[in-house]
Structures are given as structure tokens and as C-alpha cells.
Amino acid sequence: MRGWWQDFTDLVLPAECGGCGRPRTVLCPRCRAALGGAAPRRVRPVPEPPGLPAVHAAAWYADEVRAALLAHKERGALALAGPLGAALAGAVRAGLPHEGAAGPVLLVPVPSARGAVRARGHDPVRRIALAAAGELRRSGLPARALAVLRQRRAVADQSTLGSRQRLENLAGALQVAAGGARLLREGSVVLVDDLMTTGASLAEAARAVRSAVYAARVREGMGERKPVSRRKEGNPVYGTGELAGAGGAGDVIGAAVVAASPDSFEINRN
């Protein structure tokens, strides 16, 4: 576990660039350009998992971008949350509908396993989401990070699994925390993560959010007169068609990541 003094010194006295190792800088100009110098891309994995929302990525997961993400996630280079959050904010903006979102934009981070958070001493995706929300607010867009997703069961390490195995590993693994559905209905949801490879994590996050919001809407419509259903909120038996809302607050309007695997198919460049 990292101590507060190490966190503080990392913030004010960066030892080296997180992308290339150049001394005495958080992220050098060349690495900043690699991270956020190009227009965000609309990307999708092949095969594309069912229920995956439209995903925008700030950069490809390679070279300096890969090094910066790993430095932040695994080595606790906390000062990198600022530039990584700025890149994520750009990807969020690229995916917003032209007619605008319903209410503030709610950035919902894909949760890390509790054991991984303890081992790292921080939750990297949540930290980047907070930085991205701040960046969006400074640009005039109402936004906030809403960390309401939780793991409802243990999952295997994803690093050695293929796309189908990842889908099976994550099926039904996430749920919205108690009271989270009410918060999700205060704006439009954009799911966020640091990296997309197969898209399984984002697809499972979308299922969990849609399930919770759908159940909340049913409860609201039925009042106290009848039970909602025998199916529990967050249960993966809800189909993607059944969970599609009529539009508005609480709906998943897209997903955004700092980086996507180069194997992802680029649909267009905004």
C-alpha cells in the first residue's frame, strides 16, 4: 500500500514522463500528442459483444499511450490522472448526441476487482473518470463521475482469455449498488474505462446499468400495488431489447475509453 507521502511527492515532483521516461515531467509534449493529439475514434471490437454501446477512444493502446496507462494503473503514477482524464473527456465529447444529452452527463466507471484496488492502492479508472468529469465541467458541460457499479461475484483474470471466454467470465458479474438506479436517472450515462480490448467489460457494465434503470422504471410505474417481478435487479436474464428505454435520463448513451486495442475496427474519425 502506498503512503500519503509517496502520493504527494508523485504529484508535485514527477520523476519521469509516464510515456517515454524523460526526466522531470509528468508527460512530455510528444507523449501528450500521442495520447490526445488526434481526434477521438469511434471503435468496435471484432467480434462485437451483444449490448455494447457505441465506443469512442482517444488513442490506440500502443507505445507511449500503453506505457502511460500502465504507469498510472500499476505503478501508481497519480499525476498522470490529469492528462489521461483530459484524453478521456475528449472521447466522451465525441460520443455525445448532437441534440444533447438528457440532464448532466454521468460518467460511470467500470469497476476494478476489490483485490486489485487493494494491491494497487487506488482505483485507476475511477480516478481518471473524476479527472475527466472535471475537465468536462471546465469546458462548460455539466458532468460528474458516478461510481455505482460493483462486482457481485468474483471473476477470473481476463488477461489470458479470448473474447468468448471474457463474455462468459463477466456474464452477470456486475450490479448497481443500492440506491444507484436513482442517481443514474439524474442524467445520461456514459460508461468509461481506461482500455477496451474485446469490449466484454463495457457490455456487461451496460447490461447492469440498463437492468437497474429498467427495474426502477417498472417499480415507479407500478407503485406499491404489485411486486415488480420475481427476477432480481441486475439479473442477466433481462434481454437487451427488453432493457432499451424510451430515451432520456438514465439511458446509456455511449461509452468512452482512453485507449482501444489496435485490433479494434475503426468505424470513423470525428
PDB file of N, CA and C in Angstrom, residues 142-211:
ATOM      1  N   PRO A 142     -22.065  20.124 -18.143  1.00  0.00           N
ATOM      2  CA  PRO A 142     -22.389  19.536 -16.843  1.00  0.00           C
ATOM      3  C   PRO A 142     -22.062  18.039 -16.838  1.00  0.00           C
ATOM      4  N   ALA A 143     -21.229  17.617 -15.917  1.00  0.00           N
ATOM      5  CA  ALA A 143     -20.805  16.220 -15.876  1.00  0.00           C
ATOM      6  C   ALA A 143     -20.339  15.881 -14.473  1.00  0.00           C
ATOM      7  N   ARG A 144     -20.483  14.623 -14.113  1.00  0.00           N
ATOM      8  CA  ARG A 144     -19.915  14.142 -12.862  1.00  0.00           C
ATOM      9  C   ARG A 144     -19.665  12.646 -12.964  1.00  0.00           C
ATOM     10  N   ALA A 145     -18.704  12.181 -12.192  1.00  0.00           N
ATOM     11  CA  ALA A 145     -18.405  10.760 -12.130  1.00  0.00           C
ATOM     12  C   ALA A 145     -19.337  10.106 -11.117  1.00  0.00           C
ATOM     13  N   LEU A 146     -19.844   8.941 -11.473  1.00  0.00           N
ATOM     14  CA  LEU A 146     -20.809   8.243 -10.630  1.00  0.00           C
ATOM     15  C   LEU A 146     -20.376   6.780 -10.541  1.00  0.00           C
ATOM     16  N   ALA A 147     -19.636   6.439  -9.498  1.00  0.00           N
ATOM     17  CA  ALA A 147     -19.099   5.082  -9.343  1.00  0.00           C
ATOM     18  C   ALA A 147     -20.112   4.203  -8.620  1.00  0.00           C
ATOM     19  N   VAL A 148     -21.122   3.741  -9.360  1.00  0.00           N
ATOM     20  CA  VAL A 148     -22.210   2.972  -8.751  1.00  0.00           C
ATOM     21  C   VAL A 148     -22.153   1.490  -9.094  1.00  0.00           C
ATOM     22  N   LEU A 149     -21.253   1.090  -9.977  1.00  0.00           N
ATOM     23  CA  LEU A 149     -21.162  -0.323 -10.346  1.00  0.00           C
ATOM     24  C   LEU A 149     -20.300  -1.081  -9.346  1.00  0.00           C
ATOM     25  N   ARG A 150     -20.718  -2.303  -9.037  1.00  0.00           N
ATOM     26  CA  ARG A 150     -19.997  -3.172  -8.120  1.00  0.00           C
ATOM     27  C   ARG A 150     -19.894  -4.571  -8.730  1.00  0.00           C
ATOM     28  N   GLN A 151     -18.864  -5.289  -8.350  1.00  0.00           N
ATOM     29  CA  GLN A 151     -18.778  -6.700  -8.726  1.00  0.00           C
ATOM     30  C   GLN A 151     -19.628  -7.509  -7.770  1.00  0.00           C
ATOM     31  N   ARG A 152     -20.553  -8.296  -8.325  1.00  0.00           N
ATOM     32  CA  ARG A 152     -21.439  -9.101  -7.479  1.00  0.00           C
ATOM     33  C   ARG A 152     -20.897 -10.501  -7.250  1.00  0.00           C
ATOM     34  N   ARG A 153     -19.852 -10.877  -7.974  1.00  0.00           N
ATOM     35  CA  ARG A 153     -19.191 -12.167  -7.768  1.00  0.00           C
ATOM     36  C   ARG A 153     -17.763 -12.061  -8.274  1.00  0.00           C
ATOM     37  N   ALA A 154     -16.942 -12.986  -7.868  1.00  0.00           N
ATOM     38  CA  ALA A 154     -15.549 -12.997  -8.311  1.00  0.00           C
ATOM     39  C   ALA A 154     -15.466 -13.407  -9.777  1.00  0.00           C
ATOM     40  N   VAL A 155     -14.488 -12.851 -10.478  1.00  0.00           N
ATOM     41  CA  VAL A 155     -14.250 -13.207 -11.870  1.00  0.00           C
ATOM     42  C   VAL A 155     -12.789 -13.614 -12.029  1.00  0.00           C
ATOM     43  N   ALA A 156     -12.521 -14.397 -13.070  1.00  0.00           N
ATOM     44  CA  ALA A 156     -11.158 -14.833 -13.340  1.00  0.00           C
ATOM     45  C   ALA A 156     -10.355 -13.706 -13.974  1.00  0.00           C
ATOM     46  N   ASP A 157      -9.043 -13.807 -13.900  1.00  0.00           N
ATOM     47  CA  ASP A 157      -8.165 -12.849 -14.559  1.00  0.00           C
ATOM     48  C   ASP A 157      -8.436 -12.878 -16.059  1.00  0.00           C
ATOM     49  N   GLN A 158      -8.678 -11.698 -16.636  1.00  0.00           N
ATOM     50  CA  GLN A 158      -9.079 -11.614 -18.034  1.00  0.00           C
ATOM     51  C   GLN A 158      -7.899 -11.674 -19.016  1.00  0.00           C
ATOM     52  N   SER A 159      -6.691 -11.477 -18.530  1.00  0.00           N
ATOM     53  CA  SER A 159      -5.558 -11.232 -19.426  1.00  0.00           C
ATOM     54  C   SER A 159      -5.286 -12.386 -20.379  1.00  0.00           C
ATOM     55  N   THR A 160      -5.594 -13.614 -19.979  1.00  0.00           N
ATOM     56  CA  THR A 160      -5.292 -14.758 -20.839  1.00  0.00           C
ATOM     57  C   THR A 160      -6.525 -15.295 -21.560  1.00  0.00           C
ATOM     58  N   LEU A 161      -7.657 -14.614 -21.433  1.00  0.00           N
ATOM     59  CA  LEU A 161      -8.908 -15.110 -22.003  1.00  0.00           C
ATOM     60  C   LEU A 161      -9.193 -14.488 -23.360  1.00  0.00           C
ATOM     61  N   GLY A 162      -9.807 -15.268 -24.228  1.00  0.00           N
ATOM     62  CA  GLY A 162     -10.262 -14.764 -25.511  1.00  0.00           C
ATOM     63  C   GLY A 162     -11.586 -14.039 -25.379  1.00  0.00           C
ATOM     64  N   SER A 163     -12.105 -13.524 -26.513  1.00  0.00           N
ATOM     65  CA  SER A 163     -13.323 -12.704 -26.472  1.00  0.00           C
ATOM     66  C   SER A 163     -14.519 -13.490 -25.947  1.00  0.00           C
ATOM     67  N   ARG A 164     -14.745 -14.720 -26.412  1.00  0.00           N
ATOM     68  CA  ARG A 164     -15.881 -15.508 -25.929  1.00  0.00           C
ATOM     69  C   ARG A 164     -15.712 -15.870 -24.453  1.00  0.00           C
ATOM     70  N   GLN A 165     -14.493 -16.235 -24.067  1.00  0.00           N
ATOM     71  CA  GLN A 165     -14.239 -16.570 -22.675  1.00  0.00           C
ATOM     72  C   GLN A 165     -14.455 -15.373 -21.757  1.00  0.00           C
ATOM     73  N   ARG A 166     -14.087 -14.184 -22.228  1.00  0.00           N
ATOM     74  CA  ARG A 166     -14.297 -12.988 -21.413  1.00  0.00           C
ATOM     75  C   ARG A 166     -15.782 -12.706 -21.227  1.00  0.00           C
ATOM     76  N   LEU A 167     -16.560 -12.898 -22.271  1.00  0.00           N
ATOM     77  CA  LEU A 167     -18.002 -12.700 -22.150  1.00  0.00           C
ATOM     78  C   LEU A 167     -18.583 -13.660 -21.118  1.00  0.00           C
ATOM     79  N   GLU A 168     -18.189 -14.936 -21.175  1.00  0.00           N
ATOM     80  CA  GLU A 168     -18.688 -15.918 -20.226  1.00  0.00           C
ATOM     81  C   GLU A 168     -18.218 -15.603 -18.808  1.00  0.00           C
ATOM     82  N   ASN A 169     -16.983 -15.149 -18.690  1.00  0.00           N
ATOM     83  CA  ASN A 169     -16.414 -14.841 -17.386  1.00  0.00           C
ATOM     84  C   ASN A 169     -17.150 -13.683 -16.712  1.00  0.00           C
ATOM     85  N   LEU A 170     -17.593 -12.706 -17.510  1.00  0.00           N
ATOM     86  CA  LEU A 170     -18.188 -11.492 -16.952  1.00  0.00           C
ATOM     87  C   LEU A 170     -19.712 -11.504 -16.925  1.00  0.00           C
ATOM     88  N   ALA A 171     -20.339 -12.506 -17.548  1.00  0.00           N
ATOM     89  CA  ALA A 171     -21.799 -12.512 -17.638  1.00  0.00           C
ATOM     90  C   ALA A 171     -22.433 -12.438 -16.257  1.00  0.00           C
ATOM     91  N   GLY A 172     -23.195 -11.400 -16.000  1.00  0.00           N
ATOM     92  CA  GLY A 172     -23.873 -11.228 -14.730  1.00  0.00           C
ATOM     93  C   GLY A 172     -22.970 -10.866 -13.575  1.00  0.00           C
ATOM     94  N   ALA A 173     -21.738 -10.436 -13.854  1.00  0.00           N
ATOM     95  CA  ALA A 173     -20.769 -10.193 -12.781  1.00  0.00           C
ATOM     96  C   ALA A 173     -20.933  -8.836 -12.118  1.00  0.00           C
ATOM     97  N   LEU A 174     -21.608  -7.886 -12.772  1.00  0.00           N
ATOM     98  CA  LEU A 174     -21.722  -6.536 -12.229  1.00  0.00           C
ATOM     99  C   LEU A 174     -23.151  -6.235 -11.819  1.00  0.00           C
ATOM    100  N   GLN A 175     -23.280  -5.344 -10.856  1.00  0.00           N
ATOM    101  CA  GLN A 175     -24.585  -4.858 -10.454  1.00  0.00           C
ATOM    102  C   GLN A 175     -24.450  -3.408  -9.997  1.00  0.00           C
ATOM    103  N   VAL A 176     -25.571  -2.714  -9.977  1.00  0.00           N
ATOM    104  CA  VAL A 176     -25.598  -1.340  -9.493  1.00  0.00           C
ATOM    105  C   VAL A 176     -25.830  -1.359  -7.988  1.00  0.00           C
ATOM    106  N   ALA A 177     -25.061  -0.572  -7.267  1.00  0.00           N
ATOM    107  CA  ALA A 177     -25.170  -0.512  -5.813  1.00  0.00           C
ATOM    108  C   ALA A 177     -26.543  -0.015  -5.397  1.00  0.00           C
ATOM    109  N   ALA A 178     -26.936  -0.351  -4.185  1.00  0.00           N
ATOM    110  CA  ALA A 178     -28.233   0.080  -3.663  1.00  0.00           C
ATOM    111  C   ALA A 178     -28.358   1.594  -3.747  1.00  0.00           C
ATOM    112  N   GLY A 179     -29.465   2.046  -4.291  1.00  0.00           N
ATOM    113  CA  GLY A 179     -29.691   3.478  -4.465  1.00  0.00           C
ATOM    114  C   GLY A 179     -29.067   4.043  -5.712  1.00  0.00           C
ATOM    115  N   GLY A 180     -28.274   3.246  -6.422  1.00  0.00           N
ATOM    116  CA  GLY A 180     -27.586   3.748  -7.604  1.00  0.00           C
ATOM    117  C   GLY A 180     -28.504   4.047  -8.765  1.00  0.00           C
ATOM    118  N   ALA A 181     -29.583   3.263  -8.913  1.00  0.00           N
ATOM    119  CA  ALA A 181     -30.503   3.483 -10.033  1.00  0.00           C
ATOM    120  C   ALA A 181     -31.115   4.882  -9.967  1.00  0.00           C
ATOM    121  N   ARG A 182     -31.417   5.344  -8.762  1.00  0.00           N
ATOM    122  CA  ARG A 182     -31.972   6.697  -8.618  1.00  0.00           C
ATOM    123  C   ARG A 182     -30.968   7.739  -9.099  1.00  0.00           C
ATOM    124  N   LEU A 183     -29.704   7.566  -8.747  1.00  0.00           N
ATOM    125  CA  LEU A 183     -28.671   8.502  -9.191  1.00  0.00           C
ATOM    126  C   LEU A 183     -28.482   8.452 -10.700  1.00  0.00           C
ATOM    127  N   LEU A 184     -28.575   7.245 -11.274  1.00  0.00           N
ATOM    128  CA  LEU A 184     -28.392   7.099 -12.718  1.00  0.00           C
ATOM    129  C   LEU A 184     -29.483   7.820 -13.503  1.00  0.00           C
ATOM    130  N   ARG A 185     -30.641   7.996 -12.897  1.00  0.00           N
ATOM    131  CA  ARG A 185     -31.756   8.637 -13.590  1.00  0.00           C
ATOM    132  C   ARG A 185     -31.698  10.153 -13.526  1.00  0.00           C
ATOM    133  N   GLU A 186     -30.603  10.678 -12.967  1.00  0.00           N
ATOM    134  CA  GLU A 186     -30.447  12.136 -12.902  1.00  0.00           C
ATOM    135  C   GLU A 186     -29.718  12.691 -14.119  1.00  0.00           C
ATOM    136  N   GLY A 187     -29.328  11.837 -15.055  1.00  0.00           N
ATOM    137  CA  GLY A 187     -28.634  12.312 -16.248  1.00  0.00           C
ATOM    138  C   GLY A 187     -28.493  11.205 -17.263  1.00  0.00           C
ATOM    139  N   SER A 188     -27.657  11.435 -18.261  1.00  0.00           N
ATOM    140  CA  SER A 188     -27.400  10.449 -19.311  1.00  0.00           C
ATOM    141  C   SER A 188     -26.072   9.764 -19.040  1.00  0.00           C
ATOM    142  N   VAL A 189     -26.054   8.455 -19.180  1.00  0.00           N
ATOM    143  CA  VAL A 189     -24.921   7.646 -18.761  1.00  0.00           C
ATOM    144  C   VAL A 189     -23.934   7.430 -19.903  1.00  0.00           C
ATOM    145  N   VAL A 190     -22.667   7.699 -19.613  1.00  0.00           N
ATOM    146  CA  VAL A 190     -21.569   7.293 -20.492  1.00  0.00           C
ATOM    147  C   VAL A 190     -20.666   6.381 -19.675  1.00  0.00           C
ATOM    148  N   LEU A 191     -20.538   5.138 -20.098  1.00  0.00           N
ATOM    149  CA  LEU A 191     -19.652   4.196 -19.429  1.00  0.00           C
ATOM    150  C   LEU A 191     -18.213   4.525 -19.782  1.00  0.00           C
ATOM    151  N   VAL A 192     -17.305   4.445 -18.819  1.00  0.00           N
ATOM    152  CA  VAL A 192     -15.914   4.800 -19.087  1.00  0.00           C
ATOM    153  C   VAL A 192     -14.970   3.735 -18.545  1.00  0.00           C
ATOM    154  N   ASP A 193     -13.860   3.566 -19.244  1.00  0.00           N
ATOM    155  CA  ASP A 193     -12.813   2.636 -18.836  1.00  0.00           C
ATOM    156  C   ASP A 193     -11.492   3.173 -19.362  1.00  0.00           C
ATOM    157  N   ASP A 194     -10.394   2.645 -18.845  1.00  0.00           N
ATOM    158  CA  ASP A 194      -9.106   3.107 -19.360  1.00  0.00           C
ATOM    159  C   ASP A 194      -8.764   2.439 -20.679  1.00  0.00           C
ATOM    160  N   LEU A 195      -9.211   1.186 -20.872  1.00  0.00           N
ATOM    161  CA  LEU A 195      -8.808   0.409 -22.042  1.00  0.00           C
ATOM    162  C   LEU A 195      -9.940  -0.486 -22.494  1.00  0.00           C
ATOM    163  N   MET A 196     -10.132  -0.592 -23.816  1.00  0.00           N
ATOM    164  CA  MET A 196     -11.052  -1.581 -24.367  1.00  0.00           C
ATOM    165  C   MET A 196     -10.273  -2.533 -25.252  1.00  0.00           C
ATOM    166  N   THR A 197     -10.457  -3.838 -24.997  1.00  0.00           N
ATOM    167  CA  THR A 197      -9.871  -4.859 -25.861  1.00  0.00           C
ATOM    168  C   THR A 197     -10.997  -5.602 -26.582  1.00  0.00           C
ATOM    169  N   THR A 198     -11.678  -6.517 -25.882  1.00  0.00           N
ATOM    170  CA  THR A 198     -12.776  -7.259 -26.504  1.00  0.00           C
ATOM    171  C   THR A 198     -14.128  -6.571 -26.332  1.00  0.00           C
ATOM    172  N   GLY A 199     -14.229  -5.611 -25.431  1.00  0.00           N
ATOM    173  CA  GLY A 199     -15.496  -4.940 -25.173  1.00  0.00           C
ATOM    174  C   GLY A 199     -16.385  -5.655 -24.179  1.00  0.00           C
ATOM    175  N   ALA A 200     -15.925  -6.802 -23.617  1.00  0.00           N
ATOM    176  CA  ALA A 200     -16.768  -7.578 -22.706  1.00  0.00           C
ATOM    177  C   ALA A 200     -17.105  -6.812 -21.435  1.00  0.00           C
ATOM    178  N   SER A 201     -16.139  -6.083 -20.883  1.00  0.00           N
ATOM    179  CA  SER A 201     -16.386  -5.344 -19.638  1.00  0.00           C
ATOM    180  C   SER A 201     -17.410  -4.237 -19.845  1.00  0.00           C
ATOM    181  N   LEU A 202     -17.290  -3.499 -20.940  1.00  0.00           N
ATOM    182  CA  LEU A 202     -18.236  -2.421 -21.206  1.00  0.00           C
ATOM    183  C   LEU A 202     -19.632  -2.964 -21.511  1.00  0.00           C
ATOM    184  N   ALA A 203     -19.709  -4.102 -22.205  1.00  0.00           N
ATOM    185  CA  ALA A 203     -21.012  -4.703 -22.494  1.00  0.00           C
ATOM    186  C   ALA A 203     -21.690  -5.159 -21.209  1.00  0.00           C
ATOM    187  N   GLU A 204     -20.935  -5.750 -20.286  1.00  0.00           N
ATOM    188  CA  GLU A 204     -21.506  -6.174 -19.007  1.00  0.00           C
ATOM    189  C   GLU A 204     -21.914  -4.971 -18.169  1.00  0.00           C
ATOM    190  N   ALA A 205     -21.114  -3.908 -18.194  1.00  0.00           N
ATOM    191  CA  ALA A 205     -21.478  -2.693 -17.470  1.00  0.00           C
ATOM    192  C   ALA A 205     -22.772  -2.100 -18.021  1.00  0.00           C
ATOM    193  N   ALA A 206     -22.913  -2.096 -19.342  1.00  0.00           N
ATOM    194  CA  ALA A 206     -24.139  -1.578 -19.950  1.00  0.00           C
ATOM    195  C   ALA A 206     -25.344  -2.411 -19.543  1.00  0.00           C
ATOM    196  N   ARG A 207     -25.188  -3.745 -19.522  1.00  0.00           N
ATOM    197  CA  ARG A 207     -26.296  -4.605 -19.101  1.00  0.00           C
ATOM    198  C   ARG A 207     -26.720  -4.304 -17.666  1.00  0.00           C
ATOM    199  N   ALA A 208     -25.732  -4.147 -16.772  1.00  0.00           N
ATOM    200  CA  ALA A 208     -26.045  -3.895 -15.370  1.00  0.00           C
ATOM    201  C   ALA A 208     -26.773  -2.565 -15.185  1.00  0.00           C
ATOM    202  N   VAL A 209     -26.320  -1.522 -15.874  1.00  0.00           N
ATOM    203  CA  VAL A 209     -26.959  -0.213 -15.766  1.00  0.00           C
ATOM    204  C   VAL A 209     -28.368  -0.261 -16.340  1.00  0.00           C
ATOM    205  N   ARG A 210     -28.522  -0.840 -17.530  1.00  0.00           N
ATOM    206  CA  ARG A 210     -29.850  -0.905 -18.151  1.00  0.00           C
ATOM    207  C   ARG A 210     -30.817  -1.710 -17.283  1.00  0.00           C
ATOM    208  N   SER A 211     -30.340  -2.798 -16.715  1.00  0.00           N
ATOM    209  CA  SER A 211     -31.183  -3.631 -15.867  1.00  0.00           C
ATOM    210  C   SER A 211     -31.667  -2.864 -14.649  1.00  0.00           C
TER     211      SER A 211
END
